[in-house]
Tab-separated table of C-alpha atoms in Angstrom:
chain	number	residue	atom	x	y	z
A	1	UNK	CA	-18.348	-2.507	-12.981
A	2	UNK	CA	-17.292	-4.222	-10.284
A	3	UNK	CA	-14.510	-4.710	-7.505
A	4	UNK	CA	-11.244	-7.022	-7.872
A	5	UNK	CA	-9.602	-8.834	-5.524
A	6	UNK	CA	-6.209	-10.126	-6.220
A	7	UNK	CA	-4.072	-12.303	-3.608
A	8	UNK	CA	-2.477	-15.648	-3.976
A	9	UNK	CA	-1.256	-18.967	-1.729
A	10	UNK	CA	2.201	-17.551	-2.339
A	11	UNK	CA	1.658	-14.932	0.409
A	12	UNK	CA	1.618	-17.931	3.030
A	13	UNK	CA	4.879	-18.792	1.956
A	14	UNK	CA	7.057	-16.052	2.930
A	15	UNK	CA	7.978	-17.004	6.690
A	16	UNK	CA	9.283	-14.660	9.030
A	17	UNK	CA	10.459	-15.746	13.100
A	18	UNK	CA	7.895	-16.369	15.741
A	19	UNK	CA	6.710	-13.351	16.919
A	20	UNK	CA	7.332	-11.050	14.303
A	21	UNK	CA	4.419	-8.527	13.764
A	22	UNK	CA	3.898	-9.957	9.984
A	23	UNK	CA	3.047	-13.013	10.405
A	24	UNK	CA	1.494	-15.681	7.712
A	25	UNK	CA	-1.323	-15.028	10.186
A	26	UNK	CA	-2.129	-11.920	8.552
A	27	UNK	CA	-3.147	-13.350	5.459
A	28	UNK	CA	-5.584	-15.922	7.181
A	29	UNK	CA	-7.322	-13.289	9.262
A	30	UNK	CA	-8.140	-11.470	5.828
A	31	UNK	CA	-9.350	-14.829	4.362
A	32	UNK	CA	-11.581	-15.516	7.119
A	33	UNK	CA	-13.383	-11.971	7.045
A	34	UNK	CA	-13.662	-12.234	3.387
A	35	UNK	CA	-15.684	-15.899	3.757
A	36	UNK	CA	-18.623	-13.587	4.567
A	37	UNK	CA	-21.510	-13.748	1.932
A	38	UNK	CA	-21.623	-9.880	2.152
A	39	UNK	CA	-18.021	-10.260	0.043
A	40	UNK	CA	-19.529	-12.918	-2.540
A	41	UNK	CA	-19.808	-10.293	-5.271
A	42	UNK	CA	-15.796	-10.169	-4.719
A	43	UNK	CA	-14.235	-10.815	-8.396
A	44	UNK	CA	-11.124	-13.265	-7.027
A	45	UNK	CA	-8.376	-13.549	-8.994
A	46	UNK	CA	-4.821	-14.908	-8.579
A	47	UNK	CA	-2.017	-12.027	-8.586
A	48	UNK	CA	0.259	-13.000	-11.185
A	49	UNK	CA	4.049	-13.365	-10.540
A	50	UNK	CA	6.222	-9.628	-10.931
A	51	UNK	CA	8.273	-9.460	-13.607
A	52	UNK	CA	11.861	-8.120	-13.833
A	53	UNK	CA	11.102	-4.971	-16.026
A	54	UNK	CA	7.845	-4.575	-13.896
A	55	UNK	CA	10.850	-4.487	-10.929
A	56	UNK	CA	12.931	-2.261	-12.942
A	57	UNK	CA	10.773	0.951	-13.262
A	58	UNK	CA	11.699	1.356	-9.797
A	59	UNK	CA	14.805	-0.714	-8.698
A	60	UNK	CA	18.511	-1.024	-10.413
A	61	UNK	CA	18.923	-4.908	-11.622
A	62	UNK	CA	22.050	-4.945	-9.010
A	63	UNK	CA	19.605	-4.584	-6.202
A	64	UNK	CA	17.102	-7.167	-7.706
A	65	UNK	CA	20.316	-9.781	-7.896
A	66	UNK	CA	20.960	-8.782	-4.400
A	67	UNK	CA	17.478	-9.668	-3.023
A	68	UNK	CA	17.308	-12.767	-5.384
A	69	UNK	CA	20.849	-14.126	-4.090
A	70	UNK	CA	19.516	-13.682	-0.335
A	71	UNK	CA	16.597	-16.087	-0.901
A	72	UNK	CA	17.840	-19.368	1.417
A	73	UNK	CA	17.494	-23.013	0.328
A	74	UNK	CA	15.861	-23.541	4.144
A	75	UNK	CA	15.160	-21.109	6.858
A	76	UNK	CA	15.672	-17.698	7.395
A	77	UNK	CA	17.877	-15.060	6.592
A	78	UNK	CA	17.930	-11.681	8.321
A	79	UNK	CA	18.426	-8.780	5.788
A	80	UNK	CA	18.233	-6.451	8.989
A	81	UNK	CA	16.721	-5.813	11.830
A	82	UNK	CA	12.966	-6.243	10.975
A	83	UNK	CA	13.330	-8.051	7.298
A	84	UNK	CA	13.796	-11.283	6.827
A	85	UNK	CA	13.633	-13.863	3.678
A	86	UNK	CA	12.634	-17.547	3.580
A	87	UNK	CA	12.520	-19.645	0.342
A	88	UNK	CA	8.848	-18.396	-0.264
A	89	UNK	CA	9.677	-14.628	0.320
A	90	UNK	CA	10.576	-13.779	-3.450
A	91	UNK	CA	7.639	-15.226	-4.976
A	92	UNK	CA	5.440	-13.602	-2.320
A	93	UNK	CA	6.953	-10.578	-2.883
A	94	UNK	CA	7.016	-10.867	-6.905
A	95	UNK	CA	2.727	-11.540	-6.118
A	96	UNK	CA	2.914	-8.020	-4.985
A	97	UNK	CA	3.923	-6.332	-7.214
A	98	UNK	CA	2.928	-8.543	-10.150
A	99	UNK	CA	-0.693	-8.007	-8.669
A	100	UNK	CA	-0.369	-4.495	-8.418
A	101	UNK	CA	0.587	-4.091	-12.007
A	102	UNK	CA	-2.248	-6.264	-12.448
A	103	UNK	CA	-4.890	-4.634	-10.681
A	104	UNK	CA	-4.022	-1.365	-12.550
A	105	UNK	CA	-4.133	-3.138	-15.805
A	106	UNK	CA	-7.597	-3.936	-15.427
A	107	UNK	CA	-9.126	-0.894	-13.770
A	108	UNK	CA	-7.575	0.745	-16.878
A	109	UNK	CA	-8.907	-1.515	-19.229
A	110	UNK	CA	-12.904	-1.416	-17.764
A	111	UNK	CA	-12.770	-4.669	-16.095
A	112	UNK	CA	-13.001	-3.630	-12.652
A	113	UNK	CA	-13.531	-0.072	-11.310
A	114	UNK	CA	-11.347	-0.514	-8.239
A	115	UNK	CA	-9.344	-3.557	-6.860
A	116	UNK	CA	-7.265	-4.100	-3.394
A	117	UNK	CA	-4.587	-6.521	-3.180
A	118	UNK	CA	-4.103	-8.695	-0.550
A	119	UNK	CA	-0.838	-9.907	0.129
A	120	UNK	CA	2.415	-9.690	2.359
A	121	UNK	CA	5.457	-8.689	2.262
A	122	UNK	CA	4.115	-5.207	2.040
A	123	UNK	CA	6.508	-2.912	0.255
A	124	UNK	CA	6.129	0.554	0.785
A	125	UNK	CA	9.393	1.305	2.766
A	126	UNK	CA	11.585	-0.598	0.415
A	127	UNK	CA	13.703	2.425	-0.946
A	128	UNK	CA	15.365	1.950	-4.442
A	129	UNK	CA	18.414	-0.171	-3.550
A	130	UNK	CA	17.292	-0.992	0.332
A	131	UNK	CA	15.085	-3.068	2.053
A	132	UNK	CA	13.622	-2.278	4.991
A	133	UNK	CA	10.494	-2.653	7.495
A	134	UNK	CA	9.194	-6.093	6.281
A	135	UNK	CA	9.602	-4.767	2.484
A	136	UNK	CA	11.616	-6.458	-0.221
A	137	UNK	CA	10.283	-4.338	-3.677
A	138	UNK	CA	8.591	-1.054	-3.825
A	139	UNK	CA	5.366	-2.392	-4.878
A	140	UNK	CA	2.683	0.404	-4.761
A	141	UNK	CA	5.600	2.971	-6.612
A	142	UNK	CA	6.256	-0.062	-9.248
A	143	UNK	CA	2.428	-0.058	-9.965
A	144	UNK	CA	2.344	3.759	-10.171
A	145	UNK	CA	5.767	3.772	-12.468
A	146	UNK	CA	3.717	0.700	-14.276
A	147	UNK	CA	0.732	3.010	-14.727
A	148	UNK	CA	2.413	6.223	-15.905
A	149	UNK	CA	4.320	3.651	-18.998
A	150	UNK	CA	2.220	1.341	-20.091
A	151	UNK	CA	-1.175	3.368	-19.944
A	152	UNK	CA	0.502	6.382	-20.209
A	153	UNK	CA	-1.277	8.348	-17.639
A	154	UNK	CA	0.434	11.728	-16.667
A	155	UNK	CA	-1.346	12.157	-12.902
A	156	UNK	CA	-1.366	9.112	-10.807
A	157	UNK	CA	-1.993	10.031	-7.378
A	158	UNK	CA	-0.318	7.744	-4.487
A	159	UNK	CA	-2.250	7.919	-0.667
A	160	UNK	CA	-0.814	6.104	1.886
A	161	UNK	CA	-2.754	6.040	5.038
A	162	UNK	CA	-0.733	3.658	7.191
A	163	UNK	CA	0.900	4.365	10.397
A	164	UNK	CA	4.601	4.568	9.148
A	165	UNK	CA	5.712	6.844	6.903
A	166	UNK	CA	5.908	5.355	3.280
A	167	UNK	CA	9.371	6.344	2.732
A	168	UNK	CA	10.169	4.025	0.144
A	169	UNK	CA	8.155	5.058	-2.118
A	170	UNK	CA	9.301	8.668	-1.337
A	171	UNK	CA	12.178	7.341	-2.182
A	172	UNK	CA	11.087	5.773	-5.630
A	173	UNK	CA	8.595	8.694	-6.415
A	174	UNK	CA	10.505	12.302	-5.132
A	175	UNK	CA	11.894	12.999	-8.665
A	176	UNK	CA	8.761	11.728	-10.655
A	177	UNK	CA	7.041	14.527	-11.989
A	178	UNK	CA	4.179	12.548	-12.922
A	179	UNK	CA	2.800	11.179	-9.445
A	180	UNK	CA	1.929	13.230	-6.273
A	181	UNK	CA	2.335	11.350	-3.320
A	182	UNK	CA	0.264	11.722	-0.120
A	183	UNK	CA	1.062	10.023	3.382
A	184	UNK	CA	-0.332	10.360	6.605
A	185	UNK	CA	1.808	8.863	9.456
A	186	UNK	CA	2.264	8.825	13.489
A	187	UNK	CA	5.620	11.019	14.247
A	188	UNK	CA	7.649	10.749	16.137
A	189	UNK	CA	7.602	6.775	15.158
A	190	UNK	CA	10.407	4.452	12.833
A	191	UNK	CA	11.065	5.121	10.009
A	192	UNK	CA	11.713	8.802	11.360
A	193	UNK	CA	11.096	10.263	7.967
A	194	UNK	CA	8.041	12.225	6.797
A	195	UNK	CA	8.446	15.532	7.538
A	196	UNK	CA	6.287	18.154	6.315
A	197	UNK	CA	8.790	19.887	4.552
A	198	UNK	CA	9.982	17.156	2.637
A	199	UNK	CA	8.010	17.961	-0.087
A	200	UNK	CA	9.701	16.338	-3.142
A	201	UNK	CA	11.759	17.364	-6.426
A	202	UNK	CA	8.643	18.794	-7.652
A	203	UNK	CA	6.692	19.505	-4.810
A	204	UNK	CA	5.023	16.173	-5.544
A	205	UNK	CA	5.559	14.980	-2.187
A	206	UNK	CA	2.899	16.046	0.406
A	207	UNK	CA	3.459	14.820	4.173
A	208	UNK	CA	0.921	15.038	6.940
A	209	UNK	CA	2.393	13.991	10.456
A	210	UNK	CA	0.422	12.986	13.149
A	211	UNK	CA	1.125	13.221	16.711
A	212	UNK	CA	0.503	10.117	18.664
A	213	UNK	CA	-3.223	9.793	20.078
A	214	UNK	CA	-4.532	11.176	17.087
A	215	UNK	CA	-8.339	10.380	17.143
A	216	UNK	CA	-10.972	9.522	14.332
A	217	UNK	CA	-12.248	13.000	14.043
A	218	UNK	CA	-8.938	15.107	14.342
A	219	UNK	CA	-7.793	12.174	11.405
A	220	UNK	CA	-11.331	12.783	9.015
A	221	UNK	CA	-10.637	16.582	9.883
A	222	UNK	CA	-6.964	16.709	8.519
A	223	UNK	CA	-7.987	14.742	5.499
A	224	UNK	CA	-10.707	17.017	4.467
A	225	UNK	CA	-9.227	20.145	5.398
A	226	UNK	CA	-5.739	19.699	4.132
A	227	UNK	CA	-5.232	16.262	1.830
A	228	UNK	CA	-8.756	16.239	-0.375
A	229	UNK	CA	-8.561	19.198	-1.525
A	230	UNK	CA	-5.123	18.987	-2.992
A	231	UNK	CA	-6.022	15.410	-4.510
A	232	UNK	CA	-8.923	17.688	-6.355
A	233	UNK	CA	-6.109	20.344	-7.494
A	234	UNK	CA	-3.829	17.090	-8.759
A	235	UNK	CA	-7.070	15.941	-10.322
A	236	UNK	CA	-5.355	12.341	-10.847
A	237	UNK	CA	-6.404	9.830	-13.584
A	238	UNK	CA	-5.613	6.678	-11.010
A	239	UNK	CA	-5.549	6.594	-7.452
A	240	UNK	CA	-3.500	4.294	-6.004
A	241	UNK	CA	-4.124	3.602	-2.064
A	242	UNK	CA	-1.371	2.149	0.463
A	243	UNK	CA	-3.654	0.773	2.536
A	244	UNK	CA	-1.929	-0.033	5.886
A	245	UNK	CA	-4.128	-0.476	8.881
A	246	UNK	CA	-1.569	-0.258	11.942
A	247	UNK	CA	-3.202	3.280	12.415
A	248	UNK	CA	-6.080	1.200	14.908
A	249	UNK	CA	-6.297	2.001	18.141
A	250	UNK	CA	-5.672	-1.850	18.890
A	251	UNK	CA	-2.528	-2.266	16.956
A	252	UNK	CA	0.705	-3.192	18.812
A	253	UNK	CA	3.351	-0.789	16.876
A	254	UNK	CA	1.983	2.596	16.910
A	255	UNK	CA	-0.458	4.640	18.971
A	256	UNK	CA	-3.008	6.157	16.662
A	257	UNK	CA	-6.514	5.650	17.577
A	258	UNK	CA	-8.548	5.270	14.201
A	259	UNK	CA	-11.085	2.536	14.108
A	260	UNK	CA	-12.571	0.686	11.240
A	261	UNK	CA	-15.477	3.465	10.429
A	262	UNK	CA	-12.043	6.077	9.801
A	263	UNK	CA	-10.445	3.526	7.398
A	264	UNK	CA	-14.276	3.044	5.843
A	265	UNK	CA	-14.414	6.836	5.871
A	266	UNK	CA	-11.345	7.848	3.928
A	267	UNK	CA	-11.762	5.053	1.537
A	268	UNK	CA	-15.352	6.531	0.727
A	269	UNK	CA	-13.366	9.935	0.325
A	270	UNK	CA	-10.599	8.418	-1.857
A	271	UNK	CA	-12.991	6.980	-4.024
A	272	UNK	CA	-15.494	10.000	-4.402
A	273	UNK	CA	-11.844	11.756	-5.941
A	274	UNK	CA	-11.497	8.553	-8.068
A	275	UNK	CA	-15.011	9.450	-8.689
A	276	UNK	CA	-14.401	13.416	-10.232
A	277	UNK	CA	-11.164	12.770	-12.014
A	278	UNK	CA	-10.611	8.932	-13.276
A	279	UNK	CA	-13.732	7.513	-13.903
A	280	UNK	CA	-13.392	6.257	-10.777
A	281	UNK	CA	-10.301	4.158	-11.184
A	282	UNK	CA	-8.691	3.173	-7.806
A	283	UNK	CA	-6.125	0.262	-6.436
A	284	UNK	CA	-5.554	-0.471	-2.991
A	285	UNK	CA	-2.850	-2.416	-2.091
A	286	UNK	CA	-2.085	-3.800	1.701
A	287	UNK	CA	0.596	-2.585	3.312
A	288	UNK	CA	0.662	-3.212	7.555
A	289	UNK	CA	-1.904	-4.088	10.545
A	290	UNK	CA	-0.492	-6.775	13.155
A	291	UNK	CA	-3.479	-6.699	15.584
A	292	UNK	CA	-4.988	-9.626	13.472
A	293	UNK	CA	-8.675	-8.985	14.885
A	294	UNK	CA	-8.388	-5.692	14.161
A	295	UNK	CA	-6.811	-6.352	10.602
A	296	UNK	CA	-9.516	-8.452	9.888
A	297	UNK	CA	-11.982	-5.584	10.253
A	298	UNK	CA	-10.289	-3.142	8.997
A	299	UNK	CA	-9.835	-4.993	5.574
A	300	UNK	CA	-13.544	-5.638	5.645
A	301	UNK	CA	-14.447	-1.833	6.259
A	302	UNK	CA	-12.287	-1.119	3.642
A	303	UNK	CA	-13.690	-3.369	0.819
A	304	UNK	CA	-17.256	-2.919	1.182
A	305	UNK	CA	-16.683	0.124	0.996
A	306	UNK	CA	-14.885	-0.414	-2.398
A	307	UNK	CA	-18.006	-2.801	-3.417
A	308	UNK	CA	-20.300	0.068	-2.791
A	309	UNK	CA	-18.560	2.493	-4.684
A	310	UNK	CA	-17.426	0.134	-7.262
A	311	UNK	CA	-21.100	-1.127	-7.751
């Protein structure tokens, strides 16, 4: 068994305006950490393009029209406020979620025994007929929809440990019986969703807000005390990780203070779950981090300790 890594040139196509916290940058800073020889064992692959009934388990075909007519010819177009599109964006975005669906394919199918993807636009706060916060598709819901009907798996667990609440795929996931979706976040912070109490049409739905500040220990604390032991209730036959890494004490949009040994941490926890219930099966996908240093070493923390575990 072994670990997969799926990403693609694509991602260094989608351009957004100088400044803007996700940056083609990203994408090189993860490249460079993953030159290292400790990553050589890395199976590489290129993420293969999303296709539109991959898009469909999640999104109505008038919204995929929408985001396909928005694409420009040249430049960039503002969808609002924080998203915008240039003529790479759709393919970069389609590289999502095409390796997403991917990834899951083959930790189903014994290839690998985890994977994380590693490419931009993220998608977890695209809701099902809005884009929003850098996100064009709902990519981490599409691979857990993707999961549940092709493989027909009836517990796929969804963990998103990024700063923002993931509430797009709240949005795609609240009435789907089959998933259980986790997310840690800073509140108060955008999107100003996330609530505890929001809990989903099944109860499926399981938020933990964090105040700002929140440290390494208080975060490992929380996790074991409160999300672990519900992910062992669940007992899910795929974890699925949105693996955002804005929660760093360095990063410029929130003000958590985890550093790469938490994100290490709770990936070693996510994967001893894995471990118990699905043969190990877990896919990570990237979702936000702007401090590009800190990015850098976050995303290595993060896969070794998939190697190690995948081993």
């Amino acid at each position: 068994m072994t670990t997969v890594y799926l990403t693609h040139p694509d991602a260094l196509a989608h351009q957004t305006p100088a400044g803007h916290p996700e940056q083609v940058a990203r994408m090189k800073a993860i490249h460079s950490v993953l030159e290292a020889p400790e990553f050589a064992g890395l199976m590489r692959l290129d993420a293969p393009l999303g296709q539109e009934n991959q898009l469909l388990l999640c999104h109505p075909e008038h919204y995929v029209t929408r985001i396909r007519k928005a694409i420009p010819a040249a430049g960039i177009y503002q969808l609002d406020a924080d998203t915008h599109v240039s003529p790479g964006s759709l393919n970069a975005a389609l590289r999502g979620v095409g390796g997403a669906c991917h990834a899951v394919d083959l930790v189903m199918d014994g290839t690998a025994q985890n994977a994380f993807v590693g490419l931009r636009p993220p998608g977890h706060h695209a809701e099902r007929a809005t884009p929003m916060g850098f996100c064009l598709f709902g990519t981490i819901a599409i691979a857990a929809r993707h999961a549940m009907e092709r493989h027909g798996l009836q517990r796929v667990a969804v963990v998103d440990f990024d700063v923002h609440h993931g509430n797009g795929t709240q949005d795609l996931l609240w009435d789907e019986q089959r998933a259980f979706f986790v997310s840690s976040h800073q509140m108060p912070l955008w999107p100003g969703t996330g609530k505890a109490e929001e809990r989903g049409a099944f109860g499926n739905v399981m938020n933990i807000p964090l105040p700002p500040g929140t440290d390494g220990p208080s975060f490992r604390r929380i996790y074991e005390d409160t999300v672990l032991p519900q992910l062992d209730r669940f007992a899910p036959e795929l974890i699925l990780v949105s693996a955002g890494f804005d929660a760093h004490r360095d990063d410029p949009l929130a003000q958590l203070d985890l550093l790469e040994d938490d994100f290490a941490w709770v990936t070693g926890a996510l994967c001893d779950i894995a471990a118990r219930h699905s043969g190990g099966r877990l896919v990570s996908v990237l979702e936000g981090g702007y401090d590009l240093d800190a990015l850098g070493r976050s995303v290595a923390a993060h896969i070794r300790v998939l190697m190690e575990k995948g081993a």
